[in-house]
Amino acid sequence: WALRADRLAPPVPPSPAGATTSATHVAEAAPQPGFAAVNFAVVDVETTGSRAGKGDRITEIAIVQVRGGEIVESFVQLVNPQRPIPSFITSLTHISWDMVKDQPVFRQIAEQVTSRLAGHVFVAHNAAFDWGFVSEELSTSGVRLSGPRLCTVRLARLLLPQLARRSLDHVTRHFGIDVSARHRALGDAEATAKVLLRLLRVAEDEGLDSWPLLEARLASPASRRSRTASDRRRRAFPHPAIEDYIA
């Protein structure tokens, strides 16, 4: 899947007869469409652990679609991971084996997932985690996940330098966003979608008012932060199920 190019650059109208136009000048002068022209799919997965492709599987997935600057549709599905769910994961997510044993395995919902991701920017809080699991699960169905993605942790790090931490708990608290069901896929995805919309408003205020500008800024070395030993410790499993340690 991929964001269509015509969503990012509107077609240039034809020149009047007899007129000549510099292609370079047109490319520089063409306005970039705002974020309302970009479709986002905000994804959250709950899993049996942190090792995508190394034994851990998805137990729940949610996809919240954002189009025209608004949340327009939500999808959520429990998934049979075909392996036991560790007790410390159940204490965090409240997803037990009894809840998922009769649910579809991921390959049975792969088409529903891909249809909701197609034509959208893949968004998640700590996107590498969710992307890794979704990519691994889809690969078992012969589907390769590709296309643009956006991490709201990195976006918050860029736009909210005053925050000491950018976990979902900290960023939602900063914006005054309520989370309906923390550590469940739909609750976290809906909260991340609301965070995304607020961050995009901040980006616009900073002059980053289009997807190409924002993507370029996030790709610049200045926006990247090296991981510290403290970061690596916080990302290790297991942890007490009392706080969000991601980011």
mmCIF file of C-alpha atoms in Angstrom, residues 1-3 39-44 61-65 67 75 106 110-123 130-131 134-135 138 143-148:
data_model
loop_
_atom_site.group_PDB
_atom_site.id
_atom_site.type_symbol
_atom_site.label_atom_id
_atom_site.label_comp_id
_atom_site.label_asym_id
_atom_site.label_seq_id
_atom_site.Cartn_x
_atom_site.Cartn_y
_atom_site.Cartn_z
ATOM 1 C CA TRP A 1 0.000 0.000 0.000
ATOM 2 C CA ALA A 2 1.165 3.582 -0.481
ATOM 3 C CA LEU A 3 -0.116 7.105 -0.281
ATOM 4 C CA ASN A 39 -5.335 10.133 4.871
ATOM 5 C CA PHE A 40 -3.927 8.656 8.081
ATOM 6 C CA ALA A 41 -4.481 5.174 9.538
ATOM 7 C CA VAL A 42 -3.691 5.224 13.255
ATOM 8 C CA VAL A 43 -2.772 1.726 14.416
ATOM 9 C CA ASP A 44 -2.359 0.126 17.805
ATOM 10 C CA ILE A 61 -5.506 -4.690 16.609
ATOM 11 C CA ALA A 62 -7.271 -1.367 16.118
ATOM 12 C CA ILE A 63 -7.142 0.980 13.127
ATOM 13 C CA VAL A 64 -8.591 4.485 13.405
ATOM 14 C CA GLN A 65 -8.859 6.301 10.079
ATOM 15 C CA ARG A 67 -9.471 11.831 6.810
ATOM 16 C CA PHE A 75 -11.925 -0.931 13.423
ATOM 17 C CA PHE A 106 -4.514 -12.923 11.979
ATOM 18 C CA ALA A 110 -5.498 -9.804 6.899
ATOM 19 C CA GLU A 111 -7.704 -8.549 4.060
ATOM 20 C CA GLN A 112 -9.706 -6.331 6.432
ATOM 21 C CA VAL A 113 -6.462 -4.885 7.793
ATOM 22 C CA THR A 114 -4.870 -4.202 4.400
ATOM 23 C CA SER A 115 -8.035 -2.588 3.026
ATOM 24 C CA ARG A 116 -8.015 -0.119 5.934
ATOM 25 C CA LEU A 117 -4.311 0.675 5.554
ATOM 26 C CA ALA A 118 -4.360 1.105 1.772
ATOM 27 C CA GLY A 119 -3.914 4.703 0.671
ATOM 28 C CA HIS A 120 -3.143 5.933 4.186
ATOM 29 C CA VAL A 121 -0.065 7.018 6.104
ATOM 30 C CA PHE A 122 0.574 4.388 8.805
ATOM 31 C CA VAL A 123 0.607 6.168 12.185
ATOM 32 C CA ASP A 130 3.260 -1.642 15.697
ATOM 33 C CA TRP A 131 4.671 -1.613 12.144
ATOM 34 C CA VAL A 134 1.623 -5.841 11.563
ATOM 35 C CA SER A 135 4.301 -6.364 8.906
ATOM 36 C CA LEU A 138 0.811 -9.794 7.067
ATOM 37 C CA VAL A 143 1.454 -9.412 1.914
ATOM 38 C CA ARG A 144 4.386 -6.997 2.152
ATOM 39 C CA LEU A 145 3.668 -3.893 4.209
ATOM 40 C CA SER A 146 5.164 -0.786 2.627
ATOM 41 C CA GLY A 147 4.476 2.917 2.360
ATOM 42 C CA PRO A 148 4.838 6.073 4.437
#
